[in-house]
Amino acid sequence: MRRAISVILLIIGAWLLVAGLAVAWMDVGEGDFSGKVGAVAIMAAVAAPFLAVGIAVSPGNRTADFGMTLMVAAAVAGGLGLMMWMVFTDPSFRQLMPPGRQMPNVHIDPNWGVACDLIVGGAGYLLWYIGRRRERREKPDFEGIFGDG
């Protein structure tokens, strides 16, 4: 039961984190760095309680679970960013707008989006790697103990 609750909370937290990372890919014309950081930070703050409780409830390797969650969130956000870039750079996308409506002033900022994805994904990989190494140190190698030598 704890594993199921942990997985559900980690999925919700990762989903909210992906929303923040997807916002990092968009440039709505403000152009200031603090606005972009603020948007990502707000979504990360909304995701943090779900991730924290999901990790606290997890019966397994908490560090590795959290790292894997961050890596998956970064990968999904990268895919969303790529899809948004393909949509907004497609000239036929304007034909989908209702007649008389202007295209929204939204551009894709791949530098900031990729940077945020790499930071979150890199932090996730580091946590996953540390968790796996700790787990290997705590569990003995049974082949070395019971094997032929």
PDB file of C-alpha atoms in Angstrom:
ATOM      1  CA  MET A   1       0.000   0.000   0.000  1.00  0.00           C
ATOM      2  CA  ARG A   2       2.857   2.388   0.803  1.00  0.00           C
ATOM      3  CA  ARG A   3       4.413   1.728  -2.602  1.00  0.00           C
ATOM      4  CA  ALA A   4       1.130   2.531  -4.399  1.00  0.00           C
ATOM      5  CA  ILE A   5       0.677   5.788  -2.467  1.00  0.00           C
ATOM      6  CA  SER A   6       4.310   6.690  -3.113  1.00  0.00           C
ATOM      7  CA  VAL A   7       4.002   6.056  -6.851  1.00  0.00           C
ATOM      8  CA  ILE A   8       0.780   8.079  -7.113  1.00  0.00           C
ATOM      9  CA  LEU A   9       2.288  11.045  -5.250  1.00  0.00           C
ATOM     10  CA  LEU A  10       5.496  10.899  -7.294  1.00  0.00           C
ATOM     11  CA  ILE A  11       3.487  10.860 -10.531  1.00  0.00           C
ATOM     12  CA  ILE A  12       1.466  13.910  -9.432  1.00  0.00           C
ATOM     13  CA  GLY A  13       4.624  15.729  -8.343  1.00  0.00           C
ATOM     14  CA  ALA A  14       6.429  14.876 -11.571  1.00  0.00           C
ATOM     15  CA  TRP A  15       3.432  16.021 -13.608  1.00  0.00           C
ATOM     16  CA  LEU A  16       3.461  19.407 -11.857  1.00  0.00           C
ATOM     17  CA  LEU A  17       7.221  19.654 -12.298  1.00  0.00           C
ATOM     18  CA  VAL A  18       6.846  18.906 -16.021  1.00  0.00           C
ATOM     19  CA  ALA A  19       4.363  21.779 -16.242  1.00  0.00           C
ATOM     20  CA  GLY A  20       6.967  24.113 -14.778  1.00  0.00           C
ATOM     21  CA  LEU A  21       9.683  22.836 -17.071  1.00  0.00           C
ATOM     22  CA  ALA A  22       7.362  23.218 -20.073  1.00  0.00           C
ATOM     23  CA  VAL A  23       6.824  26.867 -19.104  1.00  0.00           C
ATOM     24  CA  ALA A  24      10.606  27.273 -19.219  1.00  0.00           C
ATOM     25  CA  TRP A  25      10.508  26.497 -22.948  1.00  0.00           C
ATOM     26  CA  MET A  26       8.112  29.398 -23.655  1.00  0.00           C
ATOM     27  CA  ASP A  27       9.051  33.016 -24.179  1.00  0.00           C
ATOM     28  CA  VAL A  28       5.999  35.256 -23.933  1.00  0.00           C
ATOM     29  CA  GLY A  29       7.852  38.443 -24.790  1.00  0.00           C
ATOM     30  CA  GLU A  30       8.748  39.643 -21.311  1.00  0.00           C
ATOM     31  CA  GLY A  31      12.400  38.880 -21.908  1.00  0.00           C
ATOM     32  CA  ASP A  32      13.541  39.200 -18.314  1.00  0.00           C
ATOM     33  CA  PHE A  33      15.393  36.400 -16.615  1.00  0.00           C
ATOM     34  CA  SER A  34      13.651  36.793 -13.240  1.00  0.00           C
ATOM     35  CA  GLY A  35      10.218  36.191 -14.777  1.00  0.00           C
ATOM     36  CA  LYS A  36      11.334  32.918 -16.288  1.00  0.00           C
ATOM     37  CA  VAL A  37      13.004  31.779 -13.074  1.00  0.00           C
ATOM     38  CA  GLY A  38       9.938  32.822 -11.084  1.00  0.00           C
ATOM     39  CA  ALA A  39       7.550  30.795 -13.231  1.00  0.00           C
ATOM     40  CA  VAL A  40       9.681  27.669 -12.976  1.00  0.00           C
ATOM     41  CA  ALA A  41      10.223  28.202  -9.245  1.00  0.00           C
ATOM     42  CA  ILE A  42       6.500  28.577  -8.556  1.00  0.00           C
ATOM     43  CA  MET A  43       5.674  25.329 -10.353  1.00  0.00           C
ATOM     44  CA  ALA A  44       8.559  23.554  -8.605  1.00  0.00           C
ATOM     45  CA  ALA A  45       7.250  24.833  -5.264  1.00  0.00           C
ATOM     46  CA  VAL A  46       3.785  23.483  -6.076  1.00  0.00           C
ATOM     47  CA  ALA A  47       5.294  20.103  -6.993  1.00  0.00           C
ATOM     48  CA  ALA A  48       7.609  19.931  -3.957  1.00  0.00           C
ATOM     49  CA  PRO A  49       5.050  18.797  -1.327  1.00  0.00           C
ATOM     50  CA  PHE A  50       3.841  15.935  -3.508  1.00  0.00           C
ATOM     51  CA  LEU A  51       7.396  14.842  -4.243  1.00  0.00           C
ATOM     52  CA  ALA A  52       8.438  15.170  -0.592  1.00  0.00           C
ATOM     53  CA  VAL A  53       5.530  13.114   0.737  1.00  0.00           C
ATOM     54  CA  GLY A  54       5.959  10.565  -2.059  1.00  0.00           C
ATOM     55  CA  ILE A  55       9.617  10.122  -1.142  1.00  0.00           C
ATOM     56  CA  ALA A  56       8.845   9.978   2.589  1.00  0.00           C
ATOM     57  CA  VAL A  57       6.257   7.239   2.058  1.00  0.00           C
ATOM     58  CA  SER A  58       8.420   5.220  -0.349  1.00  0.00           C
ATOM     59  CA  PRO A  59       9.470   1.879   1.158  1.00  0.00           C
ATOM     60  CA  GLY A  60      12.325   1.373  -1.304  1.00  0.00           C
ATOM     61  CA  ASN A  61      15.493   3.228  -2.224  1.00  0.00           C
ATOM     62  CA  ARG A  62      14.243   6.780  -1.741  1.00  0.00           C
ATOM     63  CA  THR A  63      17.220   8.528  -3.295  1.00  0.00           C
ATOM     64  CA  ALA A  64      17.099   6.411  -6.445  1.00  0.00           C
ATOM     65  CA  ASP A  65      13.305   6.747  -6.684  1.00  0.00           C
ATOM     66  CA  PHE A  66      13.503  10.541  -6.465  1.00  0.00           C
ATOM     67  CA  GLY A  67      16.330  10.651  -8.997  1.00  0.00           C
ATOM     68  CA  MET A  68      14.401   8.511 -11.465  1.00  0.00           C
ATOM     69  CA  THR A  69      11.336  10.737 -11.011  1.00  0.00           C
ATOM     70  CA  LEU A  70      13.391  13.836 -11.824  1.00  0.00           C
ATOM     71  CA  MET A  71      14.945  12.192 -14.892  1.00  0.00           C
ATOM     72  CA  VAL A  72      11.543  11.126 -16.232  1.00  0.00           C
ATOM     73  CA  ALA A  73      10.123  14.615 -15.621  1.00  0.00           C
ATOM     74  CA  ALA A  74      13.045  16.215 -17.489  1.00  0.00           C
ATOM     75  CA  ALA A  75      12.664  13.793 -20.405  1.00  0.00           C
ATOM     76  CA  VAL A  76       8.912  14.403 -20.714  1.00  0.00           C
ATOM     77  CA  ALA A  77       9.449  18.176 -20.494  1.00  0.00           C
ATOM     78  CA  GLY A  78      12.096  17.944 -23.213  1.00  0.00           C
ATOM     79  CA  GLY A  79       9.640  16.079 -25.428  1.00  0.00           C
ATOM     80  CA  LEU A  80       6.948  18.674 -24.755  1.00  0.00           C
ATOM     81  CA  GLY A  81       9.382  21.465 -25.556  1.00  0.00           C
ATOM     82  CA  LEU A  82      10.312  19.815 -28.821  1.00  0.00           C
ATOM     83  CA  MET A  83       6.642  19.399 -29.748  1.00  0.00           C
ATOM     84  CA  MET A  84       5.882  23.043 -28.886  1.00  0.00           C
ATOM     85  CA  TRP A  85       8.836  24.140 -31.017  1.00  0.00           C
ATOM     86  CA  MET A  86       7.540  22.070 -33.951  1.00  0.00           C
ATOM     87  CA  VAL A  87       4.024  23.501 -33.604  1.00  0.00           C
ATOM     88  CA  PHE A  88       5.016  27.157 -33.283  1.00  0.00           C
ATOM     89  CA  THR A  89       7.515  27.028 -36.146  1.00  0.00           C
ATOM     90  CA  ASP A  90       5.077  25.333 -38.525  1.00  0.00           C
ATOM     91  CA  PRO A  91       3.627  27.931 -40.950  1.00  0.00           C
ATOM     92  CA  SER A  92       0.398  25.960 -41.381  1.00  0.00           C
ATOM     93  CA  PHE A  93      -0.337  26.310 -37.640  1.00  0.00           C
ATOM     94  CA  ARG A  94      -1.757  29.790 -38.345  1.00  0.00           C
ATOM     95  CA  GLN A  95      -4.518  28.190 -40.404  1.00  0.00           C
ATOM     96  CA  LEU A  96      -5.836  26.515 -37.256  1.00  0.00           C
ATOM     97  CA  MET A  97      -6.531  29.868 -35.598  1.00  0.00           C
ATOM     98  CA  PRO A  98     -10.094  31.203 -35.847  1.00  0.00           C
ATOM     99  CA  PRO A  99     -10.615  33.860 -38.542  1.00  0.00           C
ATOM    100  CA  GLY A 100      -9.760  37.355 -37.373  1.00  0.00           C
ATOM    101  CA  ARG A 101      -7.702  36.206 -34.381  1.00  0.00           C
ATOM    102  CA  GLN A 102      -4.054  37.076 -34.068  1.00  0.00           C
ATOM    103  CA  MET A 103      -1.399  34.490 -33.388  1.00  0.00           C
ATOM    104  CA  PRO A 104      -0.429  34.588 -29.715  1.00  0.00           C
ATOM    105  CA  ASN A 105       2.874  36.282 -29.031  1.00  0.00           C
ATOM    106  CA  VAL A 106       4.557  33.098 -27.836  1.00  0.00           C
ATOM    107  CA  HIS A 107       7.990  32.044 -28.950  1.00  0.00           C
ATOM    108  CA  ILE A 108      10.097  29.094 -27.959  1.00  0.00           C
ATOM    109  CA  ASP A 109      13.269  29.708 -25.976  1.00  0.00           C
ATOM    110  CA  PRO A 110      15.212  26.464 -26.427  1.00  0.00           C
ATOM    111  CA  ASN A 111      18.278  27.723 -24.547  1.00  0.00           C
ATOM    112  CA  TRP A 112      16.426  28.262 -21.290  1.00  0.00           C
ATOM    113  CA  GLY A 113      14.246  25.160 -21.742  1.00  0.00           C
ATOM    114  CA  VAL A 114      17.179  22.847 -22.434  1.00  0.00           C
ATOM    115  CA  ALA A 115      19.147  24.385 -19.554  1.00  0.00           C
ATOM    116  CA  CYS A 116      16.308  23.747 -17.085  1.00  0.00           C
ATOM    117  CA  ASP A 117      15.810  20.217 -18.405  1.00  0.00           C
ATOM    118  CA  LEU A 118      19.527  19.465 -18.122  1.00  0.00           C
ATOM    119  CA  ILE A 119      19.704  20.832 -14.576  1.00  0.00           C
ATOM    120  CA  VAL A 120      16.724  18.783 -13.382  1.00  0.00           C
ATOM    121  CA  GLY A 121      17.748  15.692 -15.364  1.00  0.00           C
ATOM    122  CA  GLY A 122      21.361  15.973 -14.189  1.00  0.00           C
ATOM    123  CA  ALA A 123      20.284  16.343 -10.567  1.00  0.00           C
ATOM    124  CA  GLY A 124      18.024  13.314 -11.036  1.00  0.00           C
ATOM    125  CA  TYR A 125      20.832  11.258 -12.532  1.00  0.00           C
ATOM    126  CA  LEU A 126      23.150  12.222  -9.683  1.00  0.00           C
ATOM    127  CA  LEU A 127      20.558  11.220  -7.064  1.00  0.00           C
ATOM    128  CA  TRP A 128      19.802   7.966  -8.887  1.00  0.00           C
ATOM    129  CA  TYR A 129      23.517   7.140  -9.130  1.00  0.00           C
ATOM    130  CA  ILE A 130      24.130   7.887  -5.450  1.00  0.00           C
ATOM    131  CA  GLY A 131      21.113   5.802  -4.440  1.00  0.00           C
ATOM    132  CA  ARG A 132      22.204   2.833  -6.545  1.00  0.00           C
ATOM    133  CA  ARG A 133      25.779   2.970  -5.210  1.00  0.00           C
ATOM    134  CA  ARG A 134      24.540   3.121  -1.626  1.00  0.00           C
ATOM    135  CA  GLU A 135      22.255   0.158  -2.246  1.00  0.00           C
ATOM    136  CA  ARG A 136      25.118  -1.890  -3.712  1.00  0.00           C
ATOM    137  CA  ARG A 137      27.346  -1.069  -0.738  1.00  0.00           C
ATOM    138  CA  GLU A 138      24.683  -2.108   1.769  1.00  0.00           C
ATOM    139  CA  LYS A 139      23.824  -5.403   0.058  1.00  0.00           C
ATOM    140  CA  PRO A 140      26.660  -7.910  -0.196  1.00  0.00           C
ATOM    141  CA  ASP A 141      27.598  -9.596  -3.430  1.00  0.00           C
ATOM    142  CA  PHE A 142      26.249 -13.130  -2.920  1.00  0.00           C
ATOM    143  CA  GLU A 143      28.326 -14.593  -5.730  1.00  0.00           C
ATOM    144  CA  GLY A 144      31.486 -13.441  -3.983  1.00  0.00           C
ATOM    145  CA  ILE A 145      30.272 -14.909  -0.695  1.00  0.00           C
ATOM    146  CA  PHE A 146      28.809 -18.222  -1.861  1.00  0.00           C
ATOM    147  CA  GLY A 147      30.565 -18.619  -5.227  1.00  0.00           C
ATOM    148  CA  ASP A 148      33.611 -20.682  -6.125  1.00  0.00           C
ATOM    149  CA  GLY A 149      35.929 -17.871  -5.299  1.00  0.00           C
TER     150      GLY A 149
END
